[in-house]
PDB file of C-alpha atoms in Angstrom:
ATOM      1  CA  UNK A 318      -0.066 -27.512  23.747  1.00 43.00           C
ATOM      2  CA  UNK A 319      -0.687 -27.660  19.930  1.00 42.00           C
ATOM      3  CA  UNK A 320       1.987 -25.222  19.199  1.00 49.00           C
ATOM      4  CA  UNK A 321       4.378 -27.241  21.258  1.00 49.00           C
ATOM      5  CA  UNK A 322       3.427 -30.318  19.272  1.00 43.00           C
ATOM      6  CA  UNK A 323       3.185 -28.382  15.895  1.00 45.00           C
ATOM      7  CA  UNK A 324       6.802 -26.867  16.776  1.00 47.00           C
ATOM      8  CA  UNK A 325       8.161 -30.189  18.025  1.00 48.00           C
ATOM      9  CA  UNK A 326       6.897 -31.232  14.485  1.00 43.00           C
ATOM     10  CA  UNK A 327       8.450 -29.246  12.300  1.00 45.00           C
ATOM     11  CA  UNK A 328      12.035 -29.345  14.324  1.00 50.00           C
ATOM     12  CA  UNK A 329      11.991 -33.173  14.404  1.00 48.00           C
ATOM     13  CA  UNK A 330      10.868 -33.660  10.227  1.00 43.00           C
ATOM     14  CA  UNK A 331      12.119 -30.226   8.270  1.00 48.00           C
ATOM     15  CA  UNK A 332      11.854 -32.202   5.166  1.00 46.00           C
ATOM     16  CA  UNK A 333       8.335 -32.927   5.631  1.00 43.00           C
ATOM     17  CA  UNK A 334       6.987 -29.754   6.098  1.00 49.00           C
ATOM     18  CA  UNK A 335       4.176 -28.562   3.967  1.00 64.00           C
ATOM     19  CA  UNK A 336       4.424 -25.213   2.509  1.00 68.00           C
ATOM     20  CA  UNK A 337       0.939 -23.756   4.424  1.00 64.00           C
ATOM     21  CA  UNK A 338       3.319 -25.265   8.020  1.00 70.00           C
ATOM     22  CA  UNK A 339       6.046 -23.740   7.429  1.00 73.00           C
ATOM     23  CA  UNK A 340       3.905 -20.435   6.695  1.00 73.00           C
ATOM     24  CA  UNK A 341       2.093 -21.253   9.961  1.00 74.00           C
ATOM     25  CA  UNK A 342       5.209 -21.756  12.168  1.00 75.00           C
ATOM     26  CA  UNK A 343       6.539 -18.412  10.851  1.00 79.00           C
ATOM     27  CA  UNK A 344       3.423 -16.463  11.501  1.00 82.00           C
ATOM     28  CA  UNK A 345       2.565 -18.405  15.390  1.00 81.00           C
ATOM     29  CA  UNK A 346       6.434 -17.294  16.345  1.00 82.00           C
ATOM     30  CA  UNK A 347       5.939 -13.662  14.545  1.00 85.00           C
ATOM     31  CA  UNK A 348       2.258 -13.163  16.748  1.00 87.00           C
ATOM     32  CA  UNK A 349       4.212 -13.763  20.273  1.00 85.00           C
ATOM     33  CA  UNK A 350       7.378 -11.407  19.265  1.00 90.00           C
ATOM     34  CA  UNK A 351       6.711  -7.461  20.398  1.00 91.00           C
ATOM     35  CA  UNK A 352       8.736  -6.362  17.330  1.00 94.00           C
ATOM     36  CA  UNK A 353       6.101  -7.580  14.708  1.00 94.00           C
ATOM     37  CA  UNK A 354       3.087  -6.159  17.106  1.00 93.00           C
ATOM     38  CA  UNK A 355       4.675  -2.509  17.414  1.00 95.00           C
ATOM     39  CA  UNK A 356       5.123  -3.042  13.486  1.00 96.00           C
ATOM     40  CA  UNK A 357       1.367  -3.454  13.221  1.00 96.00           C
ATOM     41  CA  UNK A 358       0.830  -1.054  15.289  1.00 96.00           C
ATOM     42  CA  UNK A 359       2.966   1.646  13.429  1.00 97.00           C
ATOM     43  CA  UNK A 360       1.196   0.477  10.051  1.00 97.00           C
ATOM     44  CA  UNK A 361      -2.599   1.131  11.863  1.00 97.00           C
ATOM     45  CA  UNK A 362      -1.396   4.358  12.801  1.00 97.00           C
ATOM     46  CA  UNK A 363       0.426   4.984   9.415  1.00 96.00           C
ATOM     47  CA  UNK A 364      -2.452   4.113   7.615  1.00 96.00           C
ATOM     48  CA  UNK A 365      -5.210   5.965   9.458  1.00 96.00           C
ATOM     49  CA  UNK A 366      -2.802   9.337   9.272  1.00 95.00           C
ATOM     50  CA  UNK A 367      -2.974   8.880   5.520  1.00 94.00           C
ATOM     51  CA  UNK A 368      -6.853   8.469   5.377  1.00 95.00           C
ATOM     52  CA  UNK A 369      -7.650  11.338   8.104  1.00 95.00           C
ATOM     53  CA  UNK A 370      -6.625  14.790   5.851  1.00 93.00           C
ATOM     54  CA  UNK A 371      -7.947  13.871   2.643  1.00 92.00           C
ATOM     55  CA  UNK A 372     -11.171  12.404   5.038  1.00 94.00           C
ATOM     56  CA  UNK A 373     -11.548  15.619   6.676  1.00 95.00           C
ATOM     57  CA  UNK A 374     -11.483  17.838   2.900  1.00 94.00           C
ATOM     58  CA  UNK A 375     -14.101  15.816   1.187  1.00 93.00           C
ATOM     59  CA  UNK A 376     -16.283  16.312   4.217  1.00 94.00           C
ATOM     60  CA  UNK A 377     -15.480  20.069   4.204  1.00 93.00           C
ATOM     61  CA  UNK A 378     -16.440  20.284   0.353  1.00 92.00           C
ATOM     62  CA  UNK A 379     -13.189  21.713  -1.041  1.00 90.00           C
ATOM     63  CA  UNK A 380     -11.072  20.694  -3.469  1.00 86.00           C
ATOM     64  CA  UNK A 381      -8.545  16.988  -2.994  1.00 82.00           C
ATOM     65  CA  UNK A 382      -5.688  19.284  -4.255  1.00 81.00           C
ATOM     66  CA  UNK A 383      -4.209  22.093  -5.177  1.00 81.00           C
ATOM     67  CA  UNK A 384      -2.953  20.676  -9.257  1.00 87.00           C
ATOM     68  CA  UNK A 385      -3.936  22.575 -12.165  1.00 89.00           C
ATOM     69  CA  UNK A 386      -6.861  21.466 -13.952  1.00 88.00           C
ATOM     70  CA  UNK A 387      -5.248  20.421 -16.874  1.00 89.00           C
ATOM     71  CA  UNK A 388      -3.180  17.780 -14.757  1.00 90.00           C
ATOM     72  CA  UNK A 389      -4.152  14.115 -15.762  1.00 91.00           C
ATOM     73  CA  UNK A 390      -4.769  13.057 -12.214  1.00 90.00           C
ATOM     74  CA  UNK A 391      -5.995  17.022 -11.753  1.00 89.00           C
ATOM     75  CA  UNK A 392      -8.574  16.381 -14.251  1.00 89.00           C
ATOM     76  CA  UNK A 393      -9.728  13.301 -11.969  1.00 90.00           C
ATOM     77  CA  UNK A 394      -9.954  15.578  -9.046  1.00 90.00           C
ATOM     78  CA  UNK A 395     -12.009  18.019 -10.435  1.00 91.00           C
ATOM     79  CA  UNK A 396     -14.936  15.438 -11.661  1.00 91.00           C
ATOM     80  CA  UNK A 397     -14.500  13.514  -8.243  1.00 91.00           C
ATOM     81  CA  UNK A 398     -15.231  16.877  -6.567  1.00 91.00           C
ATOM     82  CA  UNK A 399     -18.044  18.043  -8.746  1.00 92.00           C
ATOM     83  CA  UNK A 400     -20.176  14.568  -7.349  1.00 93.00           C
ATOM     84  CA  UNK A 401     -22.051  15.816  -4.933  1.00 92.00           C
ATOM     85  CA  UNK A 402     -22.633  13.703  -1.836  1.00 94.00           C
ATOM     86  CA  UNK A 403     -20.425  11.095  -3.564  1.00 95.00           C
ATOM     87  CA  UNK A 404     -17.679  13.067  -3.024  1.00 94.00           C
ATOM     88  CA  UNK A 405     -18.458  13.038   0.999  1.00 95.00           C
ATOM     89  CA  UNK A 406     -19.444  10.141   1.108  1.00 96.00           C
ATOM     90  CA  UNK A 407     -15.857   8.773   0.065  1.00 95.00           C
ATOM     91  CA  UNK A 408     -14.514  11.015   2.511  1.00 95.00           C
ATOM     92  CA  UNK A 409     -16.718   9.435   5.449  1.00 96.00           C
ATOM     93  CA  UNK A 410     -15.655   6.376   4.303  1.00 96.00           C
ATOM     94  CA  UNK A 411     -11.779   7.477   5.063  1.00 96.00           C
ATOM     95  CA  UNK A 412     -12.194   9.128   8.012  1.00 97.00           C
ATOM     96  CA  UNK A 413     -14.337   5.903   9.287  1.00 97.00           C
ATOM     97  CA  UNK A 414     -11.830   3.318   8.307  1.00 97.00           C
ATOM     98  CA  UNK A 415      -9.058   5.597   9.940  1.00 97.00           C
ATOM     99  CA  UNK A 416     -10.752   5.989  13.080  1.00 97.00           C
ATOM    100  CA  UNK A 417     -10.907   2.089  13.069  1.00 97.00           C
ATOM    101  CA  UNK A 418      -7.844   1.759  12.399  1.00 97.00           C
ATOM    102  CA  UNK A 419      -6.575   3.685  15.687  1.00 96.00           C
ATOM    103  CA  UNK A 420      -9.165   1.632  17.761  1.00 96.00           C
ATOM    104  CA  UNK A 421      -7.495  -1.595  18.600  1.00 94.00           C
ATOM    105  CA  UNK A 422     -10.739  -4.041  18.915  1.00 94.00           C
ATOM    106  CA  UNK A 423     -11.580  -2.808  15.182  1.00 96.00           C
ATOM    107  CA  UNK A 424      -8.392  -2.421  13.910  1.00 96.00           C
ATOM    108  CA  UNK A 425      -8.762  -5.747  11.614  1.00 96.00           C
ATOM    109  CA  UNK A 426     -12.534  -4.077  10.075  1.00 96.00           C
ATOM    110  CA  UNK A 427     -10.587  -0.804   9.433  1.00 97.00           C
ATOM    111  CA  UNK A 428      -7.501  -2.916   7.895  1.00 97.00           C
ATOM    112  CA  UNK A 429     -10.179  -4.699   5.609  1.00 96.00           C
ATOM    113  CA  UNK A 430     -12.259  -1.631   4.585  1.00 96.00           C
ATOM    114  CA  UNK A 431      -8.676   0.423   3.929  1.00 97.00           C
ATOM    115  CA  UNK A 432      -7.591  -2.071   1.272  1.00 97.00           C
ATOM    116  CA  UNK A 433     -10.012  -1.690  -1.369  1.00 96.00           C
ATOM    117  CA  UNK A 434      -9.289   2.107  -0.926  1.00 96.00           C
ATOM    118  CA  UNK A 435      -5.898   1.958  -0.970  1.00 96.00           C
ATOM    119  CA  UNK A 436      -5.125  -0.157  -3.448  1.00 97.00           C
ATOM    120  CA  UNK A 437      -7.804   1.861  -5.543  1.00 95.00           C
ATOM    121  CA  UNK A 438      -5.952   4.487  -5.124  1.00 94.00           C
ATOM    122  CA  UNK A 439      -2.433   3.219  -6.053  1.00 95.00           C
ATOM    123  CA  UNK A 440      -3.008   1.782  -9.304  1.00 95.00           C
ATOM    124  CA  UNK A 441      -5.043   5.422 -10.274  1.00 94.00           C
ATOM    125  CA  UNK A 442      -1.413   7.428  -9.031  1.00 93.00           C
ATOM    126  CA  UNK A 443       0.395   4.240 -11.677  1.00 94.00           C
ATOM    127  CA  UNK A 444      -2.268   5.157 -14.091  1.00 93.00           C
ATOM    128  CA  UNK A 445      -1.257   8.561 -14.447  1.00 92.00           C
ATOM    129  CA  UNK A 446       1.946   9.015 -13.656  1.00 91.00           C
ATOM    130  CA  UNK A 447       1.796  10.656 -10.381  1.00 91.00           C
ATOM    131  CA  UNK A 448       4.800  11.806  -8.044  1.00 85.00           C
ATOM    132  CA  UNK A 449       2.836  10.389  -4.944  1.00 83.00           C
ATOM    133  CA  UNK A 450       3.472   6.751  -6.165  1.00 89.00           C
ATOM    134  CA  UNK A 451       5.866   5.634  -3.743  1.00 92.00           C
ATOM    135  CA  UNK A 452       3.788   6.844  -0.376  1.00 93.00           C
ATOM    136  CA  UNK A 453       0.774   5.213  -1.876  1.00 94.00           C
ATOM    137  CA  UNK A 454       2.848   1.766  -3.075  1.00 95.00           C
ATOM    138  CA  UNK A 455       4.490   1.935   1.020  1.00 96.00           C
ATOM    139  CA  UNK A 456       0.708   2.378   2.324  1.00 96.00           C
ATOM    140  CA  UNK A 457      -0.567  -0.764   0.290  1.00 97.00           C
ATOM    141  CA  UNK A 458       2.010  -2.961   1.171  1.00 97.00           C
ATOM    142  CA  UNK A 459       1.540  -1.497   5.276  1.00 97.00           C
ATOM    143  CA  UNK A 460      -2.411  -2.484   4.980  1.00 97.00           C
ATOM    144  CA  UNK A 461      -0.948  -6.358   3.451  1.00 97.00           C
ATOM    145  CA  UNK A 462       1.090  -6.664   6.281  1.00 96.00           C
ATOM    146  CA  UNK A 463      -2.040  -5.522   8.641  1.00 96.00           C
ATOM    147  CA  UNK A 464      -4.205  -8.153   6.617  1.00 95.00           C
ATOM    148  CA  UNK A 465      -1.231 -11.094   7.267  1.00 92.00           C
ATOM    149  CA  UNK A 466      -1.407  -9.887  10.897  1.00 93.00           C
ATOM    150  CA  UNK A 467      -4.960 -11.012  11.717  1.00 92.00           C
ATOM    151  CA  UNK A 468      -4.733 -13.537   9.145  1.00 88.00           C
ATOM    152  CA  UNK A 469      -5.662 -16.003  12.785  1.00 84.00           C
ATOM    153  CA  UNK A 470      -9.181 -13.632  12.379  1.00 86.00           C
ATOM    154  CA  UNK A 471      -9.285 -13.833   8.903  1.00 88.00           C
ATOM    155  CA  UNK A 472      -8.340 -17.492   7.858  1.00 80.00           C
ATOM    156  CA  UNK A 473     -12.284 -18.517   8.928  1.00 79.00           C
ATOM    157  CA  UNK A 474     -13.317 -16.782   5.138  1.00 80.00           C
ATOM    158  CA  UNK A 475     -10.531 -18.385   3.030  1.00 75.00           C
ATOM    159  CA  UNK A 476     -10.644 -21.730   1.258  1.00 75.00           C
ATOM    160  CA  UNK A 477      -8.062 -23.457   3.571  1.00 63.00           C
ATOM    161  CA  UNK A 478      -8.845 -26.268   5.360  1.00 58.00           C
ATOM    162  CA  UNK A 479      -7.691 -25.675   9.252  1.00 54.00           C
ATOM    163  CA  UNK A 480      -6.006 -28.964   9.312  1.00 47.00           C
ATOM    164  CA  UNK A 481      -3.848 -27.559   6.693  1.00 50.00           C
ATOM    165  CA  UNK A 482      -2.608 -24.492   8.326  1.00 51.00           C
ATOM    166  CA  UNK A 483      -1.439 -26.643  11.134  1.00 51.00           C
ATOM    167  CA  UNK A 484      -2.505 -23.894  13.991  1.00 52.00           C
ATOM    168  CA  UNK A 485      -5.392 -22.838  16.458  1.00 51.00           C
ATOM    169  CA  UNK A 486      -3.799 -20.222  18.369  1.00 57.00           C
ATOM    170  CA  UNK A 487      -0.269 -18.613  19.205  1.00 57.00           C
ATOM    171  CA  UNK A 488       1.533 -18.195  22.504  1.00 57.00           C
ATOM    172  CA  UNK A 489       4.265 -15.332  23.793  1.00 60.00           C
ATOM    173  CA  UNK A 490       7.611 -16.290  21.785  1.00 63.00           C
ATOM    174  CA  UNK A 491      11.237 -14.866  21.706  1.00 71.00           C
ATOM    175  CA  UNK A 492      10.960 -10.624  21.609  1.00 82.00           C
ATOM    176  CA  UNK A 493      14.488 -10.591  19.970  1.00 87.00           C
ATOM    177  CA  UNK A 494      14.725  -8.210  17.571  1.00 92.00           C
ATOM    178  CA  UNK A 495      14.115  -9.673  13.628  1.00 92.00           C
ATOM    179  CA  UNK A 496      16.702  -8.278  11.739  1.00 93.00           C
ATOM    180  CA  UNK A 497      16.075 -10.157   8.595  1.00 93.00           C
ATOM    181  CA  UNK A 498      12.804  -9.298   8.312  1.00 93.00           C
ATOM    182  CA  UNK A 499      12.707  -5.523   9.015  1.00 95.00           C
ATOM    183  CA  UNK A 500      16.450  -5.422   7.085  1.00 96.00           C
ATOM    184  CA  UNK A 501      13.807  -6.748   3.823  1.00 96.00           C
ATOM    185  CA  UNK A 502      11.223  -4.175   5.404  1.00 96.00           C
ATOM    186  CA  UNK A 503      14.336  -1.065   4.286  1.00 96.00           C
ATOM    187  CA  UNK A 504      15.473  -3.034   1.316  1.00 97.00           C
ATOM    188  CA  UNK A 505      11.482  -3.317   0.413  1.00 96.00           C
ATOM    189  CA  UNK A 506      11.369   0.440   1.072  1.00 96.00           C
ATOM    190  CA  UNK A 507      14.226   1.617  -0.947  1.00 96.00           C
ATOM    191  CA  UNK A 508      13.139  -0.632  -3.879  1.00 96.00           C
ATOM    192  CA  UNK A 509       9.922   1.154  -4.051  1.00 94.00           C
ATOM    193  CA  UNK A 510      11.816   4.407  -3.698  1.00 93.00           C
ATOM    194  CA  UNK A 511      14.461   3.859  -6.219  1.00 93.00           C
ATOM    195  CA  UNK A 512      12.514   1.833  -8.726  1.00 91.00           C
ATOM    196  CA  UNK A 513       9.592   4.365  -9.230  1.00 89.00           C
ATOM    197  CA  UNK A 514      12.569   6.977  -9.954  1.00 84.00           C
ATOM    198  CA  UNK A 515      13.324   5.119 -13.201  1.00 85.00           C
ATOM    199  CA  UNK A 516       9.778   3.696 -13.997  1.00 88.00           C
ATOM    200  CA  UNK A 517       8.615   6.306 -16.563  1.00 88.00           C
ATOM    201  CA  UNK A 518      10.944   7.891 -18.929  1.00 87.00           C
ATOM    202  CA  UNK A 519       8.627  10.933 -18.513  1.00 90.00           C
ATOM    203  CA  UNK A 520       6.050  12.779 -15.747  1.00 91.00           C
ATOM    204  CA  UNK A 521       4.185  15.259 -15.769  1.00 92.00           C
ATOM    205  CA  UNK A 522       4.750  16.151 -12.350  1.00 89.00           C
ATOM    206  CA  UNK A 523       2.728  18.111 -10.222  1.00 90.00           C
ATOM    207  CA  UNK A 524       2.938  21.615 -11.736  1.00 90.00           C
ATOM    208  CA  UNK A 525       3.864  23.505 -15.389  1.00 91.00           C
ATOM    209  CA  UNK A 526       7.089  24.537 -14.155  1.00 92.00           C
ATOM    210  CA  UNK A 527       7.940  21.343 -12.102  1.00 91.00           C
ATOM    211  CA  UNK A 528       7.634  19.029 -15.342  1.00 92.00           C
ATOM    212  CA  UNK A 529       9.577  21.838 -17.582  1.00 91.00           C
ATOM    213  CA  UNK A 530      12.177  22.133 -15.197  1.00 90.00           C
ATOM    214  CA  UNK A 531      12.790  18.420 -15.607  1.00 86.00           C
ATOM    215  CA  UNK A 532      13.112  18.777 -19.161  1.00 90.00           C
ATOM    216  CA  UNK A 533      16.693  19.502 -18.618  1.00 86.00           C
ATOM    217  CA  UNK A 534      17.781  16.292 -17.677  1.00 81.00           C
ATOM    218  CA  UNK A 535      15.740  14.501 -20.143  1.00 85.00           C
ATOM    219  CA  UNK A 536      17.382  12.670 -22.778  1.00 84.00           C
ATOM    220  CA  UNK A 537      15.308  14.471 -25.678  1.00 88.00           C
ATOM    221  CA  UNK A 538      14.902  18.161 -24.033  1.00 90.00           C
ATOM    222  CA  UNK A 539      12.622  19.143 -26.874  1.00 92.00           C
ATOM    223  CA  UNK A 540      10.303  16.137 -26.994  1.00 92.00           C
ATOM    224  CA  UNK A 541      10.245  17.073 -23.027  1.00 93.00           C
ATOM    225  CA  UNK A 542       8.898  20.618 -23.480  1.00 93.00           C
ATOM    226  CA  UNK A 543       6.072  19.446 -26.154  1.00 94.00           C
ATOM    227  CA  UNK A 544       5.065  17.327 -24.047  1.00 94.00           C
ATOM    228  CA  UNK A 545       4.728  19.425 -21.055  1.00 94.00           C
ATOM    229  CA  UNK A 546       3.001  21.673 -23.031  1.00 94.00           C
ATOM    230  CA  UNK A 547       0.620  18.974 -24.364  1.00 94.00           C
ATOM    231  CA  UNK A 548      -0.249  18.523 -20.710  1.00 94.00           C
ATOM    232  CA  UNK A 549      -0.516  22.192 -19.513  1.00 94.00           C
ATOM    233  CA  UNK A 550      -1.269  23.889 -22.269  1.00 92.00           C
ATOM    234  CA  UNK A 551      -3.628  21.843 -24.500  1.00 92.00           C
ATOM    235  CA  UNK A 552      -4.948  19.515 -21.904  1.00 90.00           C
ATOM    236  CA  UNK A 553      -4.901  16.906 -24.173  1.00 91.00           C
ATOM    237  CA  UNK A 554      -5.435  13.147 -21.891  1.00 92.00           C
ATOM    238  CA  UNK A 555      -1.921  11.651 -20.602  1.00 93.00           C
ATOM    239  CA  UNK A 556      -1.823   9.107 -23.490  1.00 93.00           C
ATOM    240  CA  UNK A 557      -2.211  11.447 -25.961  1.00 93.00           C
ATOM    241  CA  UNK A 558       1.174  13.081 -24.702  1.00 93.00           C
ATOM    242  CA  UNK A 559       3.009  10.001 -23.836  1.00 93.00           C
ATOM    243  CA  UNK A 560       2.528   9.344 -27.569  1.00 93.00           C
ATOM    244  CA  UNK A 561       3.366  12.025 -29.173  1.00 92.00           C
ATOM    245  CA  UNK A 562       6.671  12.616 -26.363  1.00 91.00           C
ATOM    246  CA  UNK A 563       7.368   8.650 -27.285  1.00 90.00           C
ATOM    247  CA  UNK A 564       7.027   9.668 -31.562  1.00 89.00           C
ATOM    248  CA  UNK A 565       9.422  12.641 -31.136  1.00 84.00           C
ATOM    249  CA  UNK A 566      12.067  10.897 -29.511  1.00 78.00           C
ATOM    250  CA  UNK A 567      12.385   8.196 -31.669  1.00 72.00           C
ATOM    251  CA  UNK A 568      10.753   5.081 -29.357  1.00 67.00           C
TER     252      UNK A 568
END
């Protein structure tokens, strides 16, 4: 009955509509639709198949990766796994959060334990110039769209006033398909995609040979090779390289 009146509300006095209503009505019709629930479903599953591998190596002791030592994000990887039980500790800590991820009743704990993780790990990848930046950048913005899901659970621990958000629960709505918002969901995607491809001007990438073969279609070839060799070579820290690549070719 309050969504009817809420609805009737906002139909009969669009002007009047407070920004937290209009949010409200958006998210009450977006809870009944099946398209937005198989969406959060796809992201729990997503997300837990993302935790579960690198989970399952801490535990097992061995090594995140297979880069070269003198890799910037390499370098990481090799203190992380010289920790001790820190190191499987953070991999309980995955494979936990994954498992309740998969499990519907806890799927909202495992969404809120995944995002300090996840977004952890996303700005480290930025940090240093890692290939894996778009999977990690489409992973946070999957565990968002989990946290928006239950925001009904999760609005009790924010500062909003419940009169404000102008709902108390949702009821089964229209299941036609939402084009807009899954046609933003590609666009979204292919921004991430495309826009990390001409985010640095240089990467080490993940090997010797992968960052020398880039070198060919760099705009200073020479500047390219130093610095790959800076990397792979010398192991000198990523800034160090970014520098001296950045002094050579004239920026």
């Amino acid at each position: 009955m309050k969504n009817k009146v809420l609805f009737k509300y906002l139909r009969k006095f669009p002007n009047d509509m407070h920004l937290l209503s209009r949010l409200a009505a958006f998210y009450l019709e977006a809870k009944g639709n099946k398209w937005f629930r198989y969406f959060a479903t796809f992201c729990r599953i997503g997300l837990a198949l993302g935790f579960i591998p690198s989970g399952i190596v801490k535990i097992m002791g061995d090594r995140f990766t297979a880069l070269p030592s003198n890799h910037p994000l390499g370098h990481y990887f090799d203190a992380l796994h010289l920790t001790g039980y820190y190191y499987t500790f953070i991999g309980a800590g995955q494979l936990i959060t994954a498992v309740l991820l998969l499990i519907p009743r806890t799927a909202l704990l495992g969404a809120l334990m995944a995002f300090p993780i996840i977004l952890n790990i996303c700005v480290l990848v930025y940090a240093l110039r890692f290939e894996g930046t778009r999977i990690t950048t489409l992973m946070l913005l999957a565990n968002i769209y989990l946290l928006c899901w239950y925001f009904d659970r999760i609005k009790y621990i924010l500062p909003f006033r419940q009169a404000d958000l102008g709902m108390q629960e949702y009821t089964p709505g229209s299941n036609k398909f939402p084009f807009k918002f899954f046609g933003l969901v590609i666009a979204i995607i292919a921004a991430v995609i495309i826009g990390n491809h001409f985010l640095y001007n240089i990467r080490p990438g993940n090997s010797a040979e992968e960052c020398s073969n880039g070198c060919a279609g760099n705009s200073n070839p020479e500047a390219c090779t130093r610095f790959c060799d800076c990397i792979y070579v010398q192991g000198k820290p990523l800034d160090v390289c970014v520098a001296e690549y950045e002094k050579a070719s004239g920026r």
